[in-house]
Every structure is written in C-alpha cells, then in structure tokens.
Amino acid sequence: MKTAFITYAFIAAGLLLPAVLFAQQKDTVKVLEKVTVGSQKKKQTFTAITPAQSLNRQTLQQLNAPSVGDAARFFSGVLVKDYGGAGGLKTVSVRSLGAQNTGVNYDGIPVSDAQAGQIDLSKYSVTFVQSIDLQQANAQTMLQPARAYGSAAMLSINTLSFSTEALQRNHWQAGMKAGSFGLWQPSAGMNRVLPKQMAIGVNAEGIFSKGNYPYHIDNGSSSLNTKRENAELRSFQGEVNLFKQFADSATWQVKLSGYTSSRGLPGVVIFYNERSVQHLWNNDYYIQSRYRKSFNNNSTGLLVSAKASRSYTKYIDPDYLNNAGGLDNRYTQYEYYFSAALSQLIQEHLTVSAASDAAYSKLNSNMPDFVYPARKSFWNGLAINYVRPLWQLNGAALLTTINDQVKTGVAAKTINKLTPSFAFSGKLTANSPLMFRLFYKHVFRMPTFNDLYYRIVGNVSLNPEYARQYNAGMVYSASFKGMLKHVSISADGYYNLIKDKIVALPNKNLFVWTMLNLGEVSIKGLDVTAEADGATSEPVSWFIRMAYTFQHALDITDPSGVTYKNRIPYTPDHSGSALISVNYRRWTGGYSLLFSGARYVLGENNPYNQVDGWGVHDVFVARQLNIKQYNLQIKGELNNLTDQKYDVVRYFPMPGRSWKISLLFNNL
C-alpha cells in the first residue's frame, strides 16, 4: 500500500505541477503567439560545439535497423554488443567507455536501470522514431535536465509526439513487416488534433519471431549445419502521448508507455552443444511529463520534468545446478524522478543555466538473502555558454550525490562528486567552411546494484569508476551548385583515461566471482564521419553517409600483469559503416555496409582469444504508390548479402543471409 500510494502521488504531482505553475500566473493573453510548424529539418550536427551525429527518419528507413540498438551501429565510435536475432540483447558503448557511461534519453527524459546500469536498446523499435542522435560530452541545448550532464555521451531517441508538428494535422499509419526466421511485425499509429491546441497520439507495435536462423560450425570433417534454438521472441509495446500548447506558447507533454516481452535466450555454442532453456520476461511501464515555458521575450526558459517507472524482469534457467532445481529469479525496479531547469540570457552573447534533479530507485527480488537496496540520487548542474560570431565557449559543472540504503547488511558509502566539463569551437572567418573544436569532460559512474549487492559476487566497498575525456577535432561543411549539393566531414581525435575500472575476477573458484576496482584503461582513437548529397538530374538524387573509427584501447593497470598494454575485450582497432541511397521519382534503392576488425574476448591478447573481423552488406529497394489521398510504400530488403558467417560476441553466431518485406500505408 505504501508503494502504491507513493507511485500515485508522484504521478499526480508530475501531471498537476504544470497546471499549478501556469495557474499561479495571471494570463491576460488572448491571442496565440506565432509559432512556426512544418516538416522536420535536418539537424546541423556537423557544426555542433562537441561531436554530434544524427540519423533522421528517412535514413533510418534505409538501414537494416529494426531497433535503436541496430541503428546505433552506424555511428562512429560506437560498439554494440549483439547476441543475435530479433530478440538478442543489444547494449551500446561509446568510445570504449562502457555501456554504463552512455546515457539514453527518450523524448527528452533520461532512461535508467539501477540494477545493471546499462540499457537494452533492443527494446526500442525505430518504427515511430523521428531521429536518433548521439552527442559526445554535453548536448547543445542549455535547457536540459542536470542528469544529462552526468554521462560521457548521450544517445537521444526522439519521436513526433513530443513536437509542435503534432498540432499540424491529423495523420495515421499502419504497417506490416514479414521476413526470414518467422518474423512478423505489425504496427499502427495515429495522431489526432484536438480543440484548444491539443493533440493526442497513440501507437502500438508487436514483434513475433521464431529466430531459428541457420548457422554453420566450421571444424574440418566434423563441420555442421544447424539452426539456432531457443531464440523465439514475442513482444508488444504501446504508447499514448498527449501534447498541449498554451496561449503563451508554453508546452506540456505527457507520455504513458508500456513494453512486455517473452524471449528465449540462446546459449553459447561450444563443442556442438547449443542447448539452451534460459528464458527472459520483461514488463516495463512508465509515465513521464514535461512542461516548457519561455519568459521575457524568450530570454528566460523553464523546463520541468517528472517520471515514474516500474520494470519487472523474470529469468529462469532450469539447467542451473542448485538445490532448487534451477534458477527462477524475479526482480522489480521502481524509480521516481523529478527535474527542474532554468536558463537565462544574461546579455546578447552569454547564457547561463541551472538544473536540479532528484531520483529515488529501489529493487525488490525473490532471491534468498536479498538486501533490497534503495538509492537516493541528486544532480545539481550549472552551465554557461558564450557565443561570438567566430567562436563559442561552453562550460559546465555537475555535483552528484548518491546515497544507498539496504534492509539487511551494509550499504555502500555515500558519494559526493563534482565533475566539470569544457568545450570550445571556432572559425577563422565567418564564411569559412572549416571549424575547429575541442572539449574536456570528467565523468564518473556509480557502481550498480548488481556490482554492489549481487549475492556472493557483490562488493559494497567498490569505488566509483572515473573517466577523463579529451577531444580535438575539425569539421568541413560546405554547399555547392551542380551534382554535389552538400558535403560535410568531421574528424575527431580523442584520448580517454579510465581509473578504478570495475571488473569481475574469480574469487574462490571459477563459479564464485567478485567485483573489484582493479582496472585502468587508456583509450586513443579517431572518429571520422562524412555525409554528401546531390542530384544528377531533376528526378534523380543521391545520398552518401560514411563513418569510420580507429581505436586503441589498452589495459595499463599493472606493468607486471599478463594483460598490460593489451587491448581490452571486444574493442577492434578498426570499425565503420557506409550507406548509399539513390532516389528516382517514386523509387528508392540503397546499399549499406557494417564492418569490424578483429578483437579479443579476454584481456590476454593471444590467438586463442581472438575473434575474426567481419563485414555485412545489405541492399534494399522501395516504391511509393499514391492511392487517392493515401500513400503506400512497399520495401524489400536482402540482408547479409554475402551470407557472412560471424560472431559479434564469441560463440553467439549471428544470422546469415535473410530477407524482409514491409508495407507501410498512411495519409502523410
């Protein structure tokens, strides 16, 4: 009862707070201020003060990327751990700083997981996504939650529902995708304009896949062709979004979202033993709200955000050897989050902002001797931005306070940490296509509940993991007349230093591990991103996007250790992607490439631990048909064209050649 009361009280506060805010101010405005709405413009990521990348809706539709995790692989500097198949877990690490140091925002509000510290991006479909953005260091906007300053990089997922475009007109879409390995993916969504500058949006999607893709085990005369087992997926996700614009152009948004899934977890394939009976269930629900308002001729900005979430996970492994006859672990996470941010234009060139966030997280479980941890987190941030015609300076400082409590045992000590960041960009002349930029950022990540309190393995004496980031880069962006219209190229060199890296090491035996602060990692790298577009004639246009990463991530913990100056696990020296698309009247065709160099599965770099590099080629063709006032898009894909046999994670074979056909019907 107490938990339910807190939940309902928090939700009510999050929904009613905007009403209280604007009710306290007497509103004498009768005419809606002018607001320009229209189609979504391409973001100018190449001119950002810190490295930024973006994939808009049009580009996402041209990639073999059913989920946000799949799409993130096309960003430079990103490594995705993929365990294969439609339901395979996908976690993202940016510049080898680890998934726990990569923040995720969904429609402007942070997504979190106190238990594991990393977000499974396979849960987020791209069907209704308008853009996916990756920002190094800090986001460009000054009006944002303080929590956003606490990550080394931020991956932002943006939908149409939280935009003034939702007020433009009614629209709907319905689609179906079908493909290899028993894939069926129906979806539908609509946006309805309501009276009094309001709009409501509803969307839903289901994914059903057997996941039984064939794979090959190469072992000379004992080679074997077989199919993946225990890889089925059934998932459903849905959202209801409410958008309101007031007479003074303030906006209020509410999102109610749910996700449920049941998926088999295919095991490692070793010595032809692919048996796996592990299964995972997820039930995630949350409600979030944002209120944004400008004062004093847009010189003052206010942003208030709130969120309440509940995430339930059930994991079973009947083959696990214990007295109970297997594992049946169940976890329930709760988080209540509130944020307030204020920005102020001090003078023509100077803007300052301040933000304060608070969160309360707790974890329940059916495991014996569980400590039932709870965490109170506070973030207080201050930022300044100074802009001149030829250069820009940005600085920020974030004070983070983390306090843990447990019902039994000993809790981790309270952490107070101040972390600064600094960024600069400049041009030699106003019309110069060249821009130079650099940034420094200090971040830390608190150990997760699993790191600290997991039975037998956890270590409450762990220190936070600290990372220092240094970046220097150059951008070239120009427009032309003729076949080539635009070209943008960015190259950023960086150096990251991680101290007190949290690692798992064997303790009593290979089945009992413990978490320790032993690691120190040096990461040197170069990210290159290029985009170009043009037209050979009026009906023919083209677009090219390429991303490349060179990275040298070395363990420098102990000069006497066997892993000293060896590459850390799963960090190839070379990786990248490419996309080429051509439009001819109502036809679109394209080709995409993903590649990764060799890497090692353990810190000791020997031939036995090496995993071969791989490259995957995909092609697609799409046709637009107009039926009265409606539009029908038919698209066919052939993925992994060369039937490349490869693993992203060792002993987890990835799908070979496959196909997909999709139909999208809408009134847009």
XYZ file of C-alpha atoms in Angstrom:
668
model
C 0.000 0.000 0.000
C 2.792 2.391 0.838
C 4.479 1.791 -2.507
C 1.222 2.232 -4.402
C 0.500 5.477 -2.547
C 3.936 6.879 -3.376
C 3.509 5.870 -7.018
C 0.125 7.530 -7.413
C 1.208 10.631 -5.503
C 4.278 11.046 -7.686
C 2.303 10.591 -10.894
C -0.269 13.116 -9.742
C 2.450 15.626 -8.847
C 4.138 15.177 -12.222
C 0.881 15.707 -14.100
C -0.517 18.525 -11.997
C 2.654 20.556 -11.450
C 2.458 22.285 -14.853
C -1.143 23.217 -14.148
C -0.105 24.744 -10.831
C 2.729 26.645 -12.453
C 0.647 28.378 -15.074
C -2.356 28.768 -12.784
C -0.314 30.885 -10.373
C 0.436 33.397 -13.098
C -2.442 35.546 -14.284
C -2.806 35.043 -18.026
C -4.161 38.030 -19.951
C -3.018 36.878 -23.370
C -5.963 36.166 -25.668
C -4.241 35.537 -28.977
C -1.858 32.657 -29.562
C 1.638 33.858 -30.278
C 3.017 32.999 -33.688
C 4.519 29.533 -33.829
C 6.052 28.130 -36.991
C 5.484 24.445 -37.582
C 6.492 22.339 -40.535
C 8.433 19.338 -41.658
C 11.345 18.275 -39.541
C 14.571 19.893 -40.664
C 17.842 18.049 -40.884
C 19.894 18.736 -37.778
C 23.152 20.621 -38.215
C 25.242 18.103 -36.306
C 28.448 18.939 -38.151
C 28.518 22.463 -36.714
C 27.946 21.391 -33.088
C 30.446 22.547 -30.476
C 31.078 18.909 -29.483
C 30.958 15.882 -31.827
C 27.379 15.002 -32.716
C 25.781 12.538 -35.119
C 22.178 12.059 -36.184
C 20.082 9.586 -38.152
C 16.755 11.064 -39.267
C 13.629 9.108 -40.155
C 14.444 8.957 -43.855
C 17.887 7.491 -43.174
C 16.540 5.033 -40.599
C 14.114 3.648 -43.184
C 17.050 2.869 -45.473
C 19.003 0.828 -42.921
C 18.648 -2.741 -41.736
C 17.905 -1.428 -38.257
C 14.720 -2.781 -36.662
C 15.738 -1.429 -33.243
C 17.619 1.591 -31.888
C 20.445 -0.756 -30.943
C 20.820 -1.843 -34.573
C 20.733 1.766 -35.804
C 23.382 2.902 -33.289
C 25.940 0.669 -35.038
C 26.025 3.206 -37.887
C 27.507 5.902 -35.636
C 31.270 6.273 -35.497
C 32.844 5.474 -32.147
C 30.017 3.115 -31.155
C 30.422 -0.559 -30.284
C 27.260 -2.651 -29.923
C 27.249 -5.983 -28.150
C 24.709 -8.074 -30.067
C 23.788 -11.620 -29.066
C 21.955 -12.304 -32.330
C 18.387 -12.450 -33.613
C 15.357 -10.202 -33.288
C 15.303 -10.653 -29.513
C 19.042 -10.540 -28.926
C 20.164 -8.171 -26.182
C 21.893 -5.056 -27.545
C 23.946 -2.699 -25.403
C 25.948 0.278 -26.611
C 29.404 1.507 -25.609
C 30.702 4.842 -26.924
C 34.461 5.253 -27.342
C 35.008 2.116 -25.200
C 33.872 3.848 -22.010
C 31.297 1.121 -21.371
C 27.526 0.924 -21.668
C 27.126 2.269 -18.118
C 28.758 5.553 -19.195
C 26.383 6.016 -22.140
C 23.212 7.893 -21.232
C 19.927 7.321 -23.038
C 17.183 9.945 -23.391
C 13.702 9.126 -24.662
C 11.795 12.225 -25.730
C 13.951 14.407 -23.511
C 13.826 12.414 -20.247
C 16.606 10.043 -19.124
C 16.161 6.267 -19.173
C 17.846 4.420 -16.314
C 18.498 0.950 -14.921
C 19.872 0.981 -11.371
C 20.221 -2.798 -11.306
C 22.545 -3.350 -14.298
C 23.422 0.229 -15.271
C 23.058 -0.410 -18.991
C 20.034 -0.062 -21.265
C 18.943 -2.888 -23.562
C 18.345 -0.961 -26.803
C 16.674 -3.941 -28.498
C 13.502 -2.880 -26.626
C 13.212 0.342 -28.647
C 11.802 -0.077 -32.153
C 12.538 2.576 -34.797
C 9.064 2.359 -36.379
C 7.788 5.582 -34.800
C 11.157 7.283 -34.199
C 11.822 10.599 -35.957
C 15.546 10.769 -35.200
C 18.322 9.162 -33.171
C 21.090 11.498 -32.004
C 24.459 10.777 -30.441
C 26.148 13.662 -28.634
C 29.613 13.476 -27.096
C 30.129 15.344 -23.828
C 27.152 17.721 -23.377
C 24.084 18.356 -25.510
C 23.859 21.622 -27.458
C 20.743 22.863 -25.677
C 21.200 24.819 -22.460
C 17.775 23.900 -21.117
C 18.073 20.249 -20.109
C 17.932 18.034 -17.001
C 21.027 18.044 -14.795
C 21.251 14.259 -15.109
C 22.115 14.653 -18.797
C 25.487 16.172 -17.811
C 26.469 13.009 -15.933
C 27.162 10.761 -18.949
C 30.201 10.573 -21.187
C 27.902 10.501 -24.235
C 24.151 10.802 -24.707
C 22.014 8.770 -27.118
C 18.708 10.567 -27.688
C 15.597 8.924 -29.144
C 13.075 11.440 -30.474
C 9.503 10.870 -31.661
C 6.992 13.124 -33.404
C 4.594 13.013 -30.454
C 6.599 15.495 -28.378
C 6.851 18.126 -31.123
C 4.664 21.038 -32.226
C 4.309 19.156 -35.527
C 1.712 17.049 -33.711
C -0.580 20.126 -33.807
C -0.333 20.469 -37.559
C -2.934 17.943 -38.758
C -4.391 14.509 -38.233
C -2.346 11.646 -39.553
C -2.133 7.895 -39.201
C -0.075 4.970 -40.408
C -0.352 1.192 -40.399
C 2.290 -1.273 -41.462
C 3.384 -4.869 -41.582
C 6.835 -6.382 -41.896
C 7.495 -10.026 -42.662
C 10.813 -11.755 -43.057
C 13.063 -14.715 -42.582
C 13.001 -16.919 -39.490
C 9.290 -16.446 -38.865
C 9.326 -12.664 -38.433
C 6.009 -10.802 -38.295
C 5.931 -7.181 -37.161
C 2.581 -5.356 -37.311
C 2.337 -1.708 -36.260
C -0.178 1.116 -36.224
C -0.224 4.692 -35.016
C -2.301 7.827 -35.215
C -2.142 11.491 -34.227
C -5.351 13.411 -33.640
C -5.538 17.205 -33.330
C -7.901 18.217 -30.523
C -9.527 21.564 -29.705
C -7.655 24.174 -27.664
C -4.256 23.476 -29.224
C -4.063 19.895 -28.040
C -3.114 16.658 -29.767
C -3.205 13.012 -28.786
C -1.069 10.306 -30.302
C -1.397 6.544 -29.937
C 0.918 3.910 -31.394
C 1.489 0.195 -30.922
C 3.718 -2.497 -32.364
C 4.153 -6.221 -31.962
C 7.128 -8.412 -32.915
C 6.861 -12.163 -33.357
C 9.873 -14.181 -34.461
C 10.933 -17.810 -34.256
C 14.565 -16.721 -34.501
C 15.602 -20.161 -35.753
C 18.152 -18.936 -38.258
C 20.635 -21.440 -39.706
C 24.328 -21.225 -38.916
C 27.465 -23.178 -39.713
C 30.085 -24.652 -37.386
C 33.371 -24.989 -39.243
C 35.543 -27.782 -37.879
C 37.006 -29.595 -40.875
C 35.432 -33.006 -41.455
C 33.228 -32.520 -38.396
C 31.615 -29.321 -39.701
C 27.919 -28.953 -39.014
C 24.957 -27.031 -40.399
C 22.217 -26.478 -37.837
C 19.659 -23.918 -36.636
C 19.586 -21.606 -33.649
C 17.435 -22.877 -30.812
C 15.536 -21.114 -28.052
C 15.593 -17.775 -29.899
C 11.881 -17.050 -30.183
C 10.566 -13.572 -29.399
C 7.127 -12.218 -28.642
C 6.946 -8.562 -27.693
C 4.438 -5.732 -27.630
C 4.944 -2.043 -26.989
C 2.478 0.800 -26.980
C 2.328 4.497 -26.133
C -0.213 7.213 -25.531
C 1.076 10.773 -25.912
C -0.732 13.974 -25.025
C 0.551 17.334 -26.236
C -0.798 20.747 -25.179
C 0.281 24.232 -26.269
C -0.931 27.166 -24.204
C -1.788 30.700 -25.309
C 1.661 31.920 -24.270
C 3.296 29.149 -26.400
C 4.267 27.101 -23.345
C 4.006 23.363 -23.958
C 3.008 20.429 -21.778
C 3.562 16.808 -22.754
C 2.561 13.527 -21.145
C 3.654 10.049 -22.226
C 2.272 6.739 -20.963
C 4.292 3.794 -22.240
C 4.321 0.039 -21.819
C 6.538 -2.788 -23.040
C 6.138 -6.520 -22.497
C 8.168 -9.348 -23.953
C 8.870 -13.049 -23.682
C 12.080 -14.248 -25.273
C 14.289 -17.263 -25.272
C 17.937 -16.663 -24.601
C 20.010 -18.790 -26.989
C 23.137 -20.016 -25.293
C 26.753 -20.197 -26.342
C 27.664 -22.768 -28.987
C 30.621 -24.778 -27.699
C 31.547 -28.283 -28.834
C 28.288 -28.504 -30.802
C 26.265 -28.097 -27.639
C 23.724 -25.405 -28.361
C 21.162 -26.490 -25.788
C 19.614 -23.555 -24.034
C 16.437 -23.359 -21.986
C 17.004 -19.942 -20.413
C 14.085 -17.561 -20.782
C 13.520 -13.884 -20.029
C 10.304 -11.961 -19.432
C 10.092 -8.153 -19.250
C 7.186 -5.945 -18.221
C 8.089 -2.247 -18.205
C 5.679 0.638 -17.632
C 6.226 4.318 -17.051
C 4.575 7.709 -17.208
C 6.538 10.890 -17.875
C 5.618 14.541 -18.212
C 7.371 17.719 -19.345
C 6.415 21.376 -19.107
C 8.392 24.012 -21.001
C 7.882 27.773 -20.977
C 9.705 30.904 -22.132
C 9.535 34.278 -20.392
C 10.757 37.808 -21.033
C 10.788 37.664 -24.843
C 12.364 34.198 -24.834
C 15.335 35.319 -22.731
C 14.300 33.027 -19.840
C 13.449 29.357 -20.194
C 11.886 26.910 -17.736
C 11.778 23.125 -18.086
C 10.090 20.858 -15.539
C 10.137 17.072 -15.972
C 8.835 14.126 -13.966
C 8.760 10.371 -14.430
C 7.588 7.278 -12.570
C 8.546 3.820 -13.794
C 8.177 0.156 -12.872
C 10.242 -2.582 -14.519
C 9.686 -6.284 -13.873
C 12.128 -8.981 -15.001
C 11.788 -12.741 -14.693
C 14.692 -15.006 -15.619
C 14.649 -18.799 -15.492
C 17.372 -21.376 -16.121
C 16.159 -24.930 -15.402
C 19.645 -26.312 -16.126
C 21.328 -24.348 -13.342
C 22.714 -26.758 -10.746
C 21.378 -25.911 -7.302
C 19.149 -27.426 -4.635
C 16.089 -25.644 -6.021
C 16.304 -27.418 -9.378
C 17.259 -24.362 -11.373
C 17.073 -20.578 -11.270
C 13.855 -18.605 -11.089
C 14.962 -15.038 -10.369
C 12.475 -12.179 -10.356
C 13.302 -8.509 -9.993
C 11.128 -5.412 -9.769
C 12.634 -1.945 -10.115
C 10.899 1.285 -9.207
C 12.143 4.780 -9.966
C 10.627 8.181 -9.247
C 12.343 11.098 -10.944
C 11.899 14.888 -10.917
C 13.863 17.635 -12.668
C 13.715 21.429 -12.915
C 15.941 23.525 -15.185
C 16.188 27.265 -15.793
C 18.141 29.149 -18.467
C 18.745 32.893 -18.673
C 20.167 35.095 -21.415
C 22.373 37.499 -19.451
C 23.390 39.591 -22.415
C 23.480 39.216 -26.165
C 26.242 36.602 -26.146
C 26.037 34.987 -22.696
C 23.548 32.369 -21.463
C 23.626 30.623 -18.101
C 21.548 27.699 -16.922
C 20.975 25.770 -13.723
C 19.268 22.431 -13.188
C 18.446 20.212 -10.215
C 17.312 16.596 -10.455
C 16.340 14.039 -7.840
C 15.609 10.326 -8.183
C 14.624 7.532 -5.859
C 15.284 3.961 -7.042
C 14.697 0.655 -5.331
C 14.992 -3.004 -6.252
C 12.965 -5.947 -4.979
C 13.626 -9.627 -5.665
C 12.540 -13.137 -4.720
C 16.177 -14.212 -4.231
C 17.131 -15.542 -0.786
C 19.154 -13.202 1.441
C 18.365 -10.264 -0.839
C 19.361 -6.909 0.661
C 16.579 -4.851 -1.001
C 18.730 -1.841 -1.973
C 17.346 1.655 -2.416
C 19.176 4.662 -3.843
C 18.627 8.390 -3.497
C 20.347 10.374 -6.244
C 20.732 14.125 -6.617
C 22.235 16.052 -9.529
C 22.852 19.817 -9.414
C 24.303 21.380 -12.526
C 25.426 24.840 -13.615
C 26.372 25.716 -17.207
C 27.427 28.791 -19.187
C 27.516 29.363 -22.928
C 29.284 32.310 -24.553
C 28.790 32.806 -28.285
C 30.632 35.195 -30.592
C 30.406 35.375 -34.399
C 33.577 33.308 -34.876
C 33.782 31.195 -31.734
C 31.816 29.601 -28.919
C 32.728 28.651 -25.353
C 30.778 26.291 -23.117
C 31.441 25.194 -19.563
C 29.520 23.110 -17.029
C 29.892 21.661 -13.554
C 27.806 18.876 -12.049
C 27.567 17.957 -8.373
C 26.326 14.390 -7.908
C 25.265 12.895 -4.599
C 24.431 9.196 -4.283
C 23.141 7.630 -1.070
C 22.320 3.903 -0.780
C 20.262 2.123 1.842
C 19.674 -1.611 2.375
C 17.279 -3.555 4.600
C 19.934 -6.072 5.643
C 23.721 -5.968 5.594
C 25.945 -2.980 4.873
C 25.228 -0.286 2.272
C 27.817 1.377 0.074
C 29.183 4.673 1.352
C 27.631 7.958 0.259
C 29.291 9.584 -2.737
C 29.609 13.331 -3.408
C 31.447 14.211 -6.599
C 31.920 17.430 -8.580
C 32.687 16.840 -12.278
C 33.496 19.679 -14.713
C 33.389 19.924 -18.496
C 34.651 22.458 -21.024
C 34.143 22.894 -24.791
C 35.326 25.359 -27.435
C 34.729 25.765 -31.167
C 35.860 28.410 -33.620
C 36.282 29.538 -37.222
C 38.919 31.713 -38.867
C 36.379 33.708 -40.892
C 32.601 33.979 -40.910
C 32.279 32.245 -44.300
C 34.925 29.615 -43.705
C 33.736 26.007 -44.218
C 36.285 24.892 -41.616
C 35.569 24.738 -37.896
C 37.847 23.591 -35.066
C 36.621 22.215 -31.745
C 37.872 20.688 -28.544
C 36.421 19.528 -25.264
C 37.362 18.075 -21.887
C 34.941 16.241 -19.630
C 35.323 14.409 -16.340
C 32.627 11.830 -15.534
C 32.133 9.020 -13.078
C 29.707 6.157 -12.784
C 28.387 4.795 -9.528
C 28.564 1.001 -9.145
C 25.241 -0.625 -9.971
C 23.088 -2.620 -7.582
C 24.455 -5.787 -9.194
C 28.057 -4.610 -8.684
C 27.469 -3.826 -5.029
C 24.865 -6.233 -3.725
C 24.530 -9.240 -6.033
C 24.617 -12.372 -3.876
C 28.184 -13.676 -3.282
C 29.563 -11.553 -6.171
C 28.773 -8.030 -4.962
C 31.296 -5.802 -3.175
C 29.946 -2.852 -1.154
C 33.469 -1.377 -0.863
C 33.664 -0.548 -4.569
C 34.695 2.974 -5.547
C 33.059 4.767 -8.478
C 34.662 4.374 -11.895
C 36.219 7.625 -13.130
C 36.833 8.687 -16.721
C 38.533 11.732 -18.202
C 37.824 12.612 -21.839
C 39.923 14.798 -24.138
C 38.856 15.614 -27.720
C 40.201 17.764 -30.555
C 38.597 17.828 -33.968
C 37.998 19.611 -37.232
C 34.864 19.944 -39.366
C 34.440 20.853 -43.027
C 30.907 21.681 -44.210
C 30.036 23.411 -47.473
C 27.313 23.764 -50.108
C 27.789 23.685 -53.879
C 25.890 24.010 -57.119
C 25.608 21.132 -59.534
C 25.636 17.375 -58.952
C 27.163 17.822 -55.491
C 24.974 19.996 -53.268
C 26.302 19.473 -49.757
C 29.304 17.813 -48.198
C 30.250 17.582 -44.523
C 33.237 15.828 -42.998
C 34.273 15.672 -39.350
C 37.379 14.137 -37.827
C 37.849 13.991 -34.056
C 40.829 12.569 -32.225
C 40.329 11.654 -28.600
C 42.020 10.293 -25.513
C 40.115 8.724 -22.623
C 41.593 7.595 -19.322
C 39.560 5.327 -17.043
C 40.621 4.804 -13.442
C 39.230 2.466 -10.791
C 37.646 0.441 -13.542
C 35.161 -2.024 -12.112
C 35.974 -5.578 -13.161
C 34.829 -9.073 -12.191
C 37.542 -11.519 -11.092
C 37.415 -15.132 -9.846
C 37.455 -15.418 -6.078
C 37.160 -18.887 -4.504
C 36.748 -20.694 -7.836
C 35.548 -20.114 -11.378
C 31.939 -20.147 -10.192
C 32.356 -17.561 -7.444
C 33.485 -14.163 -8.684
C 33.795 -10.797 -7.004
C 33.736 -7.182 -8.164
C 36.917 -5.157 -7.628
C 38.415 -1.765 -8.552
C 41.458 -3.015 -10.413
C 41.328 -1.564 -13.875
C 42.998 1.379 -15.546
C 42.416 1.806 -19.266
C 43.944 4.159 -21.820
C 41.873 4.774 -24.966
C 43.177 6.604 -28.028
C 41.008 6.929 -31.082
C 39.858 8.774 -34.184
C 36.244 9.145 -35.341
C 35.554 10.213 -38.925
C 32.067 10.912 -40.255
C 31.165 12.143 -43.742
C 27.903 12.946 -45.495
C 27.216 14.165 -49.035
C 24.132 14.575 -51.183
C 23.304 15.835 -54.628
C 21.327 15.257 -57.810
C 22.375 14.152 -61.284
C 19.109 15.456 -62.777
C 15.722 16.653 -61.594
C 14.242 13.165 -60.914
C 17.468 11.576 -59.658
C 19.012 12.402 -56.268
C 21.548 10.598 -54.100
C 22.869 10.486 -50.540
C 26.069 9.020 -49.054
C 26.974 8.591 -45.399
C 30.178 7.014 -44.053
C 31.542 6.519 -40.539
C 34.917 5.136 -39.507
C 36.571 4.561 -36.130
C 40.167 3.800 -35.284
C 40.630 2.912 -31.663
C 43.420 1.679 -29.434
C 42.025 0.746 -26.003
C 44.741 -0.696 -23.752
C 44.822 -2.103 -20.230
C 47.505 -0.147 -18.318
C 46.602 -1.431 -14.851
C 49.675 -3.384 -13.807
C 53.044 -3.303 -15.677
C 53.828 -6.762 -14.319
C 50.485 -8.279 -15.362
C 49.956 -10.529 -18.387
C 47.336 -8.142 -19.800
C 49.469 -4.977 -19.533
C 49.133 -2.870 -22.706
C 46.860 -5.490 -24.227
C 43.617 -4.455 -25.902
C 40.564 -4.589 -23.664
C 37.875 -7.122 -24.646
C 35.698 -6.510 -27.704
C 37.414 -3.339 -28.936
C 38.540 -3.696 -32.558
C 41.148 -1.316 -33.919
C 39.005 -0.596 -36.983
C 35.240 -0.425 -37.441
C 32.797 1.547 -39.520
C 29.731 1.791 -41.710
C 28.545 3.157 -45.047
C 25.205 3.970 -46.652
C 24.455 4.850 -50.289
C 20.911 5.598 -51.467
C 19.516 6.787 -54.800
C 16.047 8.225 -55.451
C 14.423 8.123 -58.887
C 10.924 9.542 -58.990
C 8.965 7.173 -56.694
C 11.715 4.559 -56.478
C 14.456 4.392 -53.847
C 17.318 1.915 -53.738
C 20.302 1.606 -51.489
C 23.244 -0.312 -50.096
C 24.677 -0.336 -46.579
C 27.790 -1.832 -45.017
C 28.837 -2.600 -41.453
C 32.320 -3.853 -40.671
C 34.504 -4.615 -37.680
C 38.121 -5.650 -37.369
C 39.458 -8.470 -35.248
C 39.138 -8.191 -31.473
C 39.769 -10.215 -28.337
C 37.245 -11.750 -25.962
C 39.563 -11.536 -22.929
C 42.199 -9.131 -21.713
C 45.014 -11.530 -22.592
C 45.646 -10.975 -26.318
C 46.613 -14.359 -27.704
C 45.443 -16.175 -30.853
C 43.046 -18.363 -28.869
C 41.168 -15.308 -27.569
C 40.960 -13.573 -30.960
C 37.678 -13.262 -32.857
C 37.880 -12.652 -36.599
C 36.674 -9.431 -38.169
C 33.543 -9.309 -40.280
C 31.655 -7.244 -42.846
C 27.927 -7.338 -43.590
C 26.366 -6.000 -46.809
C 22.651 -5.115 -47.113
C 20.607 -3.871 -50.084
C 17.046 -2.588 -50.377
C 14.581 -1.229 -52.937
C 11.368 0.697 -52.163
C 8.451 2.009 -54.209
C 5.937 4.724 -53.309
C 2.351 4.408 -54.592
C -0.328 7.096 -54.287
C -3.872 5.829 -53.882
C -6.157 8.873 -53.844
C -5.116 10.832 -50.726
C -3.198 7.902 -49.244
C 0.327 6.647 -49.656
C 1.566 3.064 -49.802
C 5.246 2.201 -49.506
C 6.473 -1.260 -50.479
C 10.012 -2.147 -49.485
C 12.136 -5.239 -49.966
C 15.425 -5.947 -48.177
C 18.152 -8.516 -48.623
C 20.391 -8.520 -45.579
C 23.857 -10.062 -45.168
C 24.015 -10.373 -48.931
C 27.211 -12.474 -48.952
C 25.971 -14.783 -46.164
C 28.890 -13.787 -43.929
C 29.436 -16.179 -41.010
C 30.418 -14.119 -37.975
C 30.016 -13.510 -34.233
C 29.721 -10.133 -32.548
C 30.028 -11.862 -29.172
C 32.062 -15.066 -29.277
C 30.070 -18.306 -29.587
C 26.867 -16.385 -30.323
C 26.518 -16.830 -34.112
C 24.728 -14.050 -35.980
C 22.100 -14.581 -38.710
C 23.277 -15.260 -42.253
C 21.507 -14.138 -45.428
C 17.898 -13.101 -44.809
C 15.066 -11.171 -46.425
C 12.357 -8.787 -45.291
C 9.310 -7.254 -46.982
C 7.440 -4.315 -45.464
C 4.245 -2.453 -46.291
C 3.500 0.991 -44.877
C 0.137 2.635 -45.514
C -0.515 6.207 -44.354
C -2.161 9.519 -45.118
C 1.012 11.614 -44.753
